[in-house]
Amino acid sequence: MSRTKKRSGGVTMDHVAREAGVSLMTVSRVMNNVPGVKASTREAVMRAVKELGYSPNAAARSLARNGAGRIGLLYSNPSAGYLSQFLVGALDGAQTSGALLVIEKCDISPDSESAAIGRLIAGGVAGVILPAPHAESDRAIAALREAGVVAIAVGTGHARSDAHAVRMDDFAAAAEMTRHLVELGHRRIGFIKGAVNQTASVERLLGFETEIRRADPPAEPLVEPGDFTYRSGFEAAERLLTLEHPPTAIFASNDDMAAGALAAAHRRGLDVPGDLSVTGFDDTPLATAVWPELTTIRQPVARMAEAALRLVLQESRDPSRRDLRALIDQLLPHQLIVRASTGRVSDNS
Amino acid sequence: MSRTKKRSGGVTMDHVAREAGVSLMTVSRVMNNVPGVKASTREAVMRAVKELGYSPNAAARSLARNGAGRIGLLYSNPSAGYLSQFLVGALDGAQTSGALLVIEKCDISPDSESAAIGRLIAGGVAGVILPAPHAESDRAIAALREAGVVAIAVGTGHARSDAHAVRMDDFAAAAEMTRHLVELGHRRIGFIKGAVNQTASVERLLGFETEIRRADPPAEPLVEPGDFTYRSGFEAAERLLTLEHPPTAIFASNDDMAAGALAAAHRRGLDVPGDLSVTGFDDTPLATAVWPELTTIRQPVARMAEAALRLVLQESRDPSRRDLRALIDQLLPHQLIVRASTGRVSDNS
DNA sequence: AGCTTTTTTAATAGCGCTAACATCAATTTG
DNA sequence: CAAATTGATGTTAGCGCTATTAAAAAAGCT
């Protein structure tokens, strides 16, 4: 008696149905774009929806669909830019497609990963999106497969034989970046590798080496290890810059390491790009938060997340194809972003 | 007939109840820590839960609770570090407390904000968390109030009279940072302001000025405008460093602007911290991704998000207090993080 | 013992939505 | 012209969980 309305602002399908003068089911059909509704009816429903400001209740939908449309996302790497963009993309996609994201955190240890995967499976998700580091985990993917859950690897270096993949062409992008440097006249080029357990790192290195071999006049590659952290980039650059014949350009496998290289150069009093060109990879927010702003490769992270979401949804909808395993490998376009950190090689090197 | 189990991995309360030999409702009570369950029963249920790897279905729970436990989060500012940390904190909290996060994006325009708020309300959330820029929006908070939805402002400069607040003490933190610089011997200190429409910016400036006035021997403040972007920090620093008597330290109101100041200093060939100390604010990942790493204030973003979540949940549970409006203002502790970007003032300045 | 008061447990009715089937008119066909 | 075929909509039965009410068991009182 105290509260007149059960819930403020709770517009349900029932209201819409009444307003449009149709049955509940028709509204559901319209909301899900199911064919077999007369155009005029559909329009009337749409009008009612707009009128009442109705928006479907994701929880109820997920429940009714019995888990289809509920999809998991495993993350571990709160590495600023990447995760943030990825989450935003995924959330966006979830909103649009009416999916329910179940986001599960874990750290890098295999145990923690397994536990998280277990929780996801027990939670009854239809599919799981595995970004960056987890996309390489055979164990995780095997567990998912066994449970009959669709797995999507995002950001791996190449397609997988046991899961769908959404990724970019790391090889081509690295080659493109290398060509950019070669065209600027650089012939002694340092390369800072990424974490070795990620296939994307390998592809980037391969792209670099392949393109270097093509250079005419020939170019000399100077490869240093790294692990995608700022510190490792700093240290690798220090090693490169203290060589007897230091490189005139450094190609770091990601923006964090490029920022480290930048710092190392500045510390030695080198001007970028006057004395040394530096390039990154990924185009995280960091790329434009350092000086000079980094020439880098734009990885369409948000779009990848969205694509992954769509893919899970689509694949989990019809279980028929599940075993035929027409594995999908979706490649998204990247882009070379030339900013202020690269320039023509100077004469006095 | 083809699929033996309705859904792979779908462990429901029913299973747990059967396993533990109790009724469904008892399991629910145990899961929600409702008192009135015999200890031995509770224990048996817990064992069954663990045994079966049961985890409650957030969607179903949200539905059954009729929206209580469904809480909204409005974001707009994909500014890398902050959002990422905030989301992680909120998602974490949601997981623990069994809430269902409804995340809604909008851009900075008032129209877009109103629309997003409208969707949230129509979605029947019990409360809405408003981080950084939206926390200042009177319009948004008014709309929420009117709909009877609990609003929590996060990261404002001071408590609000119309919404609960979760925040840090920007004034005290800025004063603390200023004291740090003064103690290092700096007497000409530049300050780069944050966006003027955020009260936190004002508090930080006030904290700075108050502490400056306390300095003995007296110190001279040099205040420049900024808007929390890297570029504005760069430009403000350029202005400061081209003064006839440039400052020996620059206190930027956030890390992005500090990174800009760092770049400006490097460009002029200044050594940090040898010739110039630079400090940031927030301790975003950027703080450790520049060289030298920034002395800054650690803002417990993730914890703030979690606290906000808890607060919404708690407040929305009993609507009785809703009108008494015992507004809560929860202050979370910050921390001065001293890194390599600040040092004792040099003699030859 | 017989009764009321406290615990503790069980049963029932939805929350908002969708899948699957049922219905009913408007066609088409033998 | 009755029967079979469409196309558009309506009905019914849950999805997994929680609130609420009813019931049973345990404990306290005269």
Short mmCIF file of C-alpha atoms in Angstrom, two decimals, chain B:
data_model
loop_
_atom_site.label_atom_id
_atom_site.label_comp_id
_atom_site.label_asym_id
_atom_site.label_seq_id
_atom_site.Cartn_x
_atom_site.Cartn_y
_atom_site.Cartn_z
CA MET B 1 16.51 -36.45 -27.65
CA SER B 2 19.67 -35.32 -29.36
CA ARG B 3 20.84 -33.24 -26.46
CA THR B 4 20.81 -35.17 -23.26
CA LYS B 5 21.37 -32.24 -20.96
CA LYS B 6 19.50 -29.05 -21.50
CA ARG B 7 22.51 -26.89 -21.03
CA SER B 8 26.09 -27.86 -20.54
CA GLY B 9 27.46 -26.92 -17.18
CA GLY B 10 24.24 -25.46 -15.94
CA VAL B 11 24.36 -26.11 -12.26
CA THR B 12 21.29 -24.70 -10.64
CA MET B 13 20.14 -24.25 -7.10
CA ASP B 14 17.92 -27.23 -7.54
CA HIS B 15 20.90 -29.50 -7.99
CA VAL B 16 22.56 -28.06 -4.95
CA ALA B 17 19.41 -28.47 -2.91
CA ARG B 18 19.05 -32.10 -3.88
CA GLU B 19 22.72 -32.78 -3.22
CA ALA B 20 22.52 -31.21 0.20
CA GLY B 21 19.16 -32.79 0.95
CA VAL B 22 17.41 -29.53 1.70
CA SER B 23 14.89 -27.37 -0.03
CA LEU B 24 15.61 -24.89 -2.72
CA MET B 25 14.81 -21.98 -0.48
CA THR B 26 17.31 -23.01 2.10
CA VAL B 27 20.02 -22.89 -0.49
CA SER B 28 18.91 -19.42 -1.45
CA ARG B 29 19.12 -18.36 2.17
CA VAL B 30 22.59 -19.70 2.50
CA MET B 31 23.71 -18.01 -0.70
CA ASN B 32 22.42 -14.68 0.49
CA ASN B 33 23.64 -14.96 4.05
CA VAL B 34 20.17 -14.63 5.40
CA PRO B 35 20.09 -15.48 9.08
CA GLY B 36 17.85 -18.23 10.34
CA VAL B 37 19.58 -21.29 8.99
CA LYS B 38 21.03 -23.85 11.32
CA ALA B 39 24.81 -23.88 11.19
CA SER B 40 24.94 -27.53 10.28
CA THR B 41 22.48 -27.03 7.43
CA ARG B 42 24.39 -24.09 6.15
CA GLU B 43 27.55 -26.07 6.17
CA ALA B 44 25.99 -28.94 4.25
CA VAL B 45 24.78 -26.54 1.61
CA MET B 46 28.17 -24.93 1.33
CA ARG B 47 29.72 -28.30 0.80
CA ALA B 48 27.28 -29.13 -1.95
CA VAL B 49 27.92 -25.77 -3.58
CA LYS B 50 31.61 -26.42 -3.65
CA GLU B 51 31.13 -29.97 -4.77
CA LEU B 52 29.07 -29.03 -7.78
CA GLY B 53 30.88 -25.82 -8.58
CA TYR B 54 27.65 -23.95 -8.34
CA SER B 55 27.62 -20.24 -8.93
CA PRO B 56 24.42 -18.26 -8.83
CA ASN B 57 22.91 -16.99 -12.02
CA ALA B 58 23.07 -13.23 -11.88
CA ALA B 59 20.38 -12.79 -14.49
CA ALA B 60 17.86 -14.91 -12.66
CA ARG B 61 18.69 -13.29 -9.39
CA SER B 62 18.31 -9.82 -10.79
CA LEU B 63 15.02 -10.79 -12.33
CA ALA B 64 13.63 -12.34 -9.20
CA ARG B 65 14.66 -9.40 -7.11
CA ASN B 66 12.69 -7.28 -9.46
CA GLY B 67 15.46 -4.89 -10.28
CA ALA B 68 16.93 -4.52 -6.86
CA GLY B 69 20.50 -5.46 -7.35
CA ARG B 70 20.48 -4.17 -10.85
CA ILE B 71 22.61 -1.11 -10.93
CA GLY B 72 23.61 1.24 -13.70
CA LEU B 73 26.96 2.73 -14.56
CA LEU B 74 27.27 5.66 -16.88
CA TYR B 75 30.52 6.29 -18.64
CA SER B 76 31.67 8.55 -21.37
CA ASN B 77 35.31 9.15 -20.89
CA PRO B 78 37.29 6.31 -22.41
CA SER B 79 40.37 8.02 -21.01
CA ALA B 80 42.39 4.88 -20.81
CA GLY B 81 43.60 4.25 -17.35
CA TYR B 82 40.83 5.75 -15.33
CA LEU B 83 37.92 4.04 -17.00
CA SER B 84 39.68 0.75 -17.15
CA GLN B 85 40.45 0.73 -13.46
CA PHE B 86 37.03 1.95 -12.63
CA LEU B 87 35.29 -0.69 -14.65
CA VAL B 88 37.44 -3.40 -13.19
CA GLY B 89 36.61 -2.24 -9.70
CA ALA B 90 32.93 -2.07 -10.42
CA LEU B 91 32.82 -5.42 -12.15
CA ASP B 92 34.69 -6.97 -9.29
CA GLY B 93 32.31 -5.54 -6.77
CA ALA B 94 29.37 -6.68 -8.83
CA GLN B 95 30.69 -10.19 -8.88
CA THR B 96 31.23 -10.35 -5.17
CA SER B 97 27.95 -8.84 -4.18
CA GLY B 98 25.90 -10.56 -6.83
CA ALA B 99 24.76 -7.37 -8.45
CA LEU B 100 24.06 -6.98 -12.12
CA LEU B 101 25.85 -4.08 -13.74
CA VAL B 102 24.09 -2.34 -16.56
CA ILE B 103 26.70 -0.28 -18.31
CA GLU B 104 25.59 2.57 -20.46
CA LYS B 105 27.77 4.73 -22.65
CA CYS B 106 27.19 8.28 -23.68
CA ASP B 107 29.23 11.21 -24.84
CA ILE B 108 29.65 14.48 -23.04
CA SER B 109 26.74 16.34 -24.55
CA PRO B 110 23.82 16.92 -22.17
CA ASP B 111 21.40 15.39 -24.65
CA SER B 112 23.32 12.20 -24.90
CA GLU B 113 23.63 12.08 -21.15
CA SER B 114 19.90 12.56 -20.62
CA ALA B 115 19.16 9.86 -23.13
CA ALA B 116 21.48 7.43 -21.39
CA ILE B 117 19.98 8.22 -18.01
CA GLY B 118 16.56 7.67 -19.52
CA ARG B 119 17.55 4.26 -20.80
CA LEU B 120 18.95 3.35 -17.43
CA ILE B 121 15.76 4.38 -15.66
CA ALA B 122 13.58 2.59 -18.19
CA GLY B 123 15.80 -0.40 -17.65
CA GLY B 124 14.64 -0.39 -14.08
CA VAL B 125 17.89 -0.04 -12.23
CA ALA B 126 17.86 0.49 -8.52
CA GLY B 127 20.75 2.88 -8.55
CA VAL B 128 23.24 4.53 -10.82
CA ILE B 129 26.93 5.13 -10.37
CA LEU B 130 28.14 8.34 -11.90
CA PRO B 131 31.89 8.55 -12.29
CA ALA B 132 33.98 11.63 -12.87
CA PRO B 133 32.44 13.97 -15.39
CA HIS B 134 28.81 12.93 -14.91
CA ALA B 135 29.07 13.19 -11.18
CA GLU B 136 28.95 16.95 -11.64
CA SER B 137 25.81 16.93 -13.73
CA ASP B 138 22.95 18.45 -11.74
CA ARG B 139 20.61 17.59 -14.54
CA ALA B 140 21.46 13.91 -14.49
CA ILE B 141 21.19 13.65 -10.74
CA ALA B 142 17.89 15.49 -10.71
CA ALA B 143 16.47 13.13 -13.32
CA LEU B 144 17.60 10.16 -11.29
CA ARG B 145 16.13 11.53 -8.10
CA GLU B 146 12.85 12.19 -9.72
CA ALA B 147 12.65 8.61 -10.85
CA GLY B 148 13.41 7.44 -7.35
CA VAL B 149 16.73 5.95 -8.33
CA VAL B 150 19.66 6.15 -5.96
CA ALA B 151 22.52 8.16 -7.42
CA ILE B 152 26.14 7.97 -6.37
CA ALA B 153 28.63 10.59 -7.45
CA VAL B 154 32.16 9.31 -7.66
CA GLY B 155 35.26 11.44 -7.72
CA THR B 156 33.79 14.86 -7.15
CA GLY B 157 35.69 17.49 -5.26
CA HIS B 158 33.23 17.68 -2.40
CA ALA B 159 30.06 16.08 -1.13
CA ARG B 160 26.85 16.83 -2.96
CA SER B 161 23.59 17.93 -1.40
CA ASP B 162 21.52 15.76 -3.72
CA ALA B 163 23.39 12.50 -4.02
CA HIS B 164 25.64 10.21 -2.09
CA ALA B 165 29.30 10.62 -2.84
CA VAL B 166 32.32 8.40 -2.90
CA ARG B 167 35.51 10.32 -3.32
CA MET B 168 38.97 11.10 -2.09
CA ASP B 169 40.19 14.20 -0.32
CA ASP B 170 41.57 16.12 -3.27
CA PHE B 171 42.34 19.13 -1.15
CA ALA B 172 44.42 17.24 1.35
CA ALA B 173 46.18 15.23 -1.32
CA ALA B 174 47.15 18.33 -3.28
CA ALA B 175 48.38 19.95 -0.09
CA GLU B 176 50.41 16.88 0.70
CA MET B 177 52.00 16.91 -2.71
CA THR B 178 52.77 20.60 -2.41
CA ARG B 179 54.37 20.03 0.95
CA HIS B 180 56.51 17.34 -0.62
CA LEU B 181 57.79 19.86 -3.17
CA VAL B 182 58.32 22.58 -0.61
CA GLU B 183 60.27 20.20 1.58
CA LEU B 184 62.52 19.44 -1.36
CA GLY B 185 63.37 23.14 -1.37
CA HIS B 186 61.22 24.31 -4.25
CA ARG B 187 59.95 27.85 -3.90
CA ARG B 188 58.84 28.74 -7.39
CA ILE B 189 56.25 26.11 -8.19
CA GLY B 190 54.10 25.92 -11.28
CA PHE B 191 50.62 24.45 -11.05
CA ILE B 192 48.63 23.22 -14.02
CA LYS B 193 44.91 23.30 -13.36
CA GLY B 194 42.44 20.65 -14.43
CA ALA B 195 39.17 21.09 -16.27
CA VAL B 196 37.32 23.96 -14.64
CA ASN B 197 33.92 22.27 -14.64
CA GLN B 198 35.08 19.54 -12.29
CA THR B 199 35.02 20.35 -8.63
CA ALA B 200 37.94 18.04 -7.99
CA SER B 201 40.10 20.39 -10.06
CA VAL B 202 39.16 23.26 -7.83
CA GLU B 203 39.92 21.33 -4.66
CA ARG B 204 43.33 20.39 -5.97
CA LEU B 205 44.11 24.01 -6.77
CA LEU B 206 42.87 25.11 -3.37
CA GLY B 207 44.96 22.51 -1.62
CA PHE B 208 48.00 23.68 -3.55
CA GLU B 209 47.45 27.35 -2.82
CA THR B 210 46.74 26.79 0.83
CA GLU B 211 49.91 24.86 1.35
CA ILE B 212 51.97 27.32 -0.68
CA ARG B 213 50.88 30.09 1.65
CA ARG B 214 52.19 28.11 4.56
CA ALA B 215 55.66 27.73 3.12
CA ASP B 216 58.48 29.26 5.05
CA PRO B 217 60.44 30.83 3.53
CA PRO B 218 57.55 31.93 1.35
CA ALA B 219 56.93 30.26 -1.99
CA GLU B 220 55.61 31.65 -5.22
CA PRO B 221 52.75 29.92 -7.05
CA LEU B 222 52.53 30.11 -10.83
CA VAL B 223 49.14 28.85 -11.92
CA GLU B 224 48.34 27.93 -15.51
CA PRO B 225 45.07 26.63 -16.95
CA GLY B 226 44.72 23.11 -18.31
CA ASP B 227 41.99 20.63 -19.10
CA PHE B 228 43.39 17.26 -18.06
CA THR B 229 44.68 16.44 -21.55
CA TYR B 230 48.25 15.67 -22.44
CA ARG B 231 48.33 18.53 -24.89
CA SER B 232 47.11 21.11 -22.42
CA GLY B 233 49.80 19.96 -20.00
CA PHE B 234 52.44 20.32 -22.65
CA GLU B 235 51.32 23.81 -23.53
CA ALA B 236 50.98 24.97 -19.96
CA ALA B 237 54.49 23.71 -19.23
CA GLU B 238 55.82 25.54 -22.27
CA ARG B 239 54.35 28.74 -20.93
CA LEU B 240 55.81 28.15 -17.51
CA LEU B 241 59.26 27.28 -18.79
CA THR B 242 59.52 30.33 -21.00
CA LEU B 243 58.86 32.71 -18.11
CA GLU B 244 61.68 34.97 -17.16
CA HIS B 245 61.92 33.18 -13.84
CA PRO B 246 60.70 29.69 -14.63
CA PRO B 247 59.57 27.41 -11.81
CA THR B 248 61.82 24.69 -10.42
CA ALA B 249 58.88 22.35 -10.06
CA ILE B 250 55.61 21.76 -11.86
CA PHE B 251 52.62 20.20 -10.17
CA ALA B 252 50.17 18.99 -12.80
CA SER B 253 46.61 18.18 -11.73
CA ASN B 254 46.73 14.79 -13.37
CA ASP B 255 49.20 12.33 -14.84
CA ASP B 256 48.38 13.05 -18.46
CA MET B 257 49.27 16.69 -18.06
CA ALA B 258 52.36 15.75 -16.08
CA ALA B 259 53.47 13.60 -19.00
CA GLY B 260 52.94 16.61 -21.24
CA ALA B 261 55.02 18.74 -18.91
CA LEU B 262 57.72 16.10 -18.94
CA ALA B 263 57.82 16.19 -22.72
CA ALA B 264 58.00 19.97 -22.76
CA ALA B 265 60.90 19.88 -20.34
CA HIS B 266 62.75 17.30 -22.35
CA ARG B 267 62.22 19.27 -25.48
CA ARG B 268 63.93 22.23 -23.89
CA GLY B 269 66.78 20.01 -22.86
CA LEU B 270 65.96 20.14 -19.17
CA ASP B 271 66.79 17.22 -16.96
CA VAL B 272 64.03 15.84 -14.75
CA PRO B 273 64.38 15.98 -11.81
CA GLY B 274 67.80 17.67 -12.02
CA ASP B 275 66.58 20.95 -13.50
CA LEU B 276 62.88 20.56 -12.95
CA SER B 277 60.68 18.41 -10.74
CA VAL B 278 57.37 17.28 -12.16
CA THR B 279 54.47 15.68 -10.34
CA GLY B 280 51.22 14.15 -11.47
CA PHE B 281 48.02 13.12 -9.80
CA ASP B 282 45.93 9.92 -9.92
CA ASP B 283 48.65 7.31 -10.42
CA THR B 284 47.28 6.01 -13.68
CA PRO B 285 49.34 3.44 -15.55
CA LEU B 286 50.80 6.34 -17.48
CA ALA B 287 52.67 7.45 -14.37
CA THR B 288 54.98 4.48 -14.62
CA ALA B 289 55.07 4.47 -18.41
CA VAL B 290 57.00 7.67 -18.77
CA TRP B 291 60.57 8.44 -17.92
CA PRO B 292 61.30 9.33 -15.28
CA GLU B 293 58.42 7.67 -13.51
CA LEU B 294 56.11 10.19 -11.94
CA THR B 295 55.78 11.16 -8.34
CA THR B 296 52.03 11.26 -8.00
CA ILE B 297 48.99 10.74 -5.79
CA ARG B 298 47.46 7.33 -5.85
CA GLN B 299 43.74 7.60 -6.19
CA PRO B 300 42.07 4.32 -5.23
CA VAL B 301 39.89 4.24 -8.32
CA ALA B 302 39.01 0.59 -8.26
CA ARG B 303 38.20 0.72 -4.59
CA MET B 304 36.06 3.79 -5.13
CA ALA B 305 34.08 1.98 -7.77
CA GLU B 306 33.60 -0.95 -5.50
CA ALA B 307 32.58 1.26 -2.62
CA ALA B 308 30.10 3.05 -4.84
CA LEU B 309 28.62 -0.25 -5.87
CA ARG B 310 28.21 -1.41 -2.33
CA LEU B 311 26.67 1.87 -1.38
CA VAL B 312 24.07 1.76 -4.14
CA LEU B 313 23.19 -1.76 -3.22
CA GLN B 314 22.83 -0.99 0.43
CA GLU B 315 20.87 2.19 -0.11
CA SER B 316 18.53 0.69 -2.63
CA ARG B 317 17.75 -2.28 -0.46
CA ASP B 318 15.71 -0.46 2.09
CA PRO B 319 13.68 2.29 0.50
CA SER B 320 12.60 3.49 3.92
CA ARG B 321 15.61 5.66 4.41
CA ARG B 322 15.37 6.97 0.89
CA ASP B 323 13.55 10.12 1.85
CA LEU B 324 15.24 10.77 5.11
CA ARG B 325 18.21 11.50 2.99
CA ALA B 326 20.99 10.79 5.33
CA LEU B 327 23.37 11.54 2.52
CA ILE B 328 26.54 9.58 2.70
CA ASP B 329 29.89 11.04 1.85
CA GLN B 330 32.47 8.33 1.81
CA LEU B 331 36.08 9.44 1.73
CA LEU B 332 38.68 6.93 0.62
CA PRO B 333 42.33 7.26 1.52
CA HIS B 334 44.85 8.40 -1.04
CA GLN B 335 48.58 7.98 -0.96
CA LEU B 336 51.55 10.05 -2.00
CA ILE B 337 53.74 7.96 -4.26
CA VAL B 338 57.24 9.34 -4.56
CA ARG B 339 59.03 8.21 -7.68
CA ALA B 340 61.86 9.57 -9.79
CA SER B 341 60.37 12.75 -11.21
CA THR B 342 60.89 14.88 -8.14
CA GLY B 343 64.13 15.84 -6.49
CA ARG B 344 65.80 18.42 -4.33
CA VAL B 345 65.97 21.81 -5.95
CA SER B 346 69.30 22.38 -7.68
CA ASP B 347 71.67 25.14 -6.53
CA ASN B 348 72.05 26.88 -9.85
CA SER B 349 68.47 27.83 -10.38
#
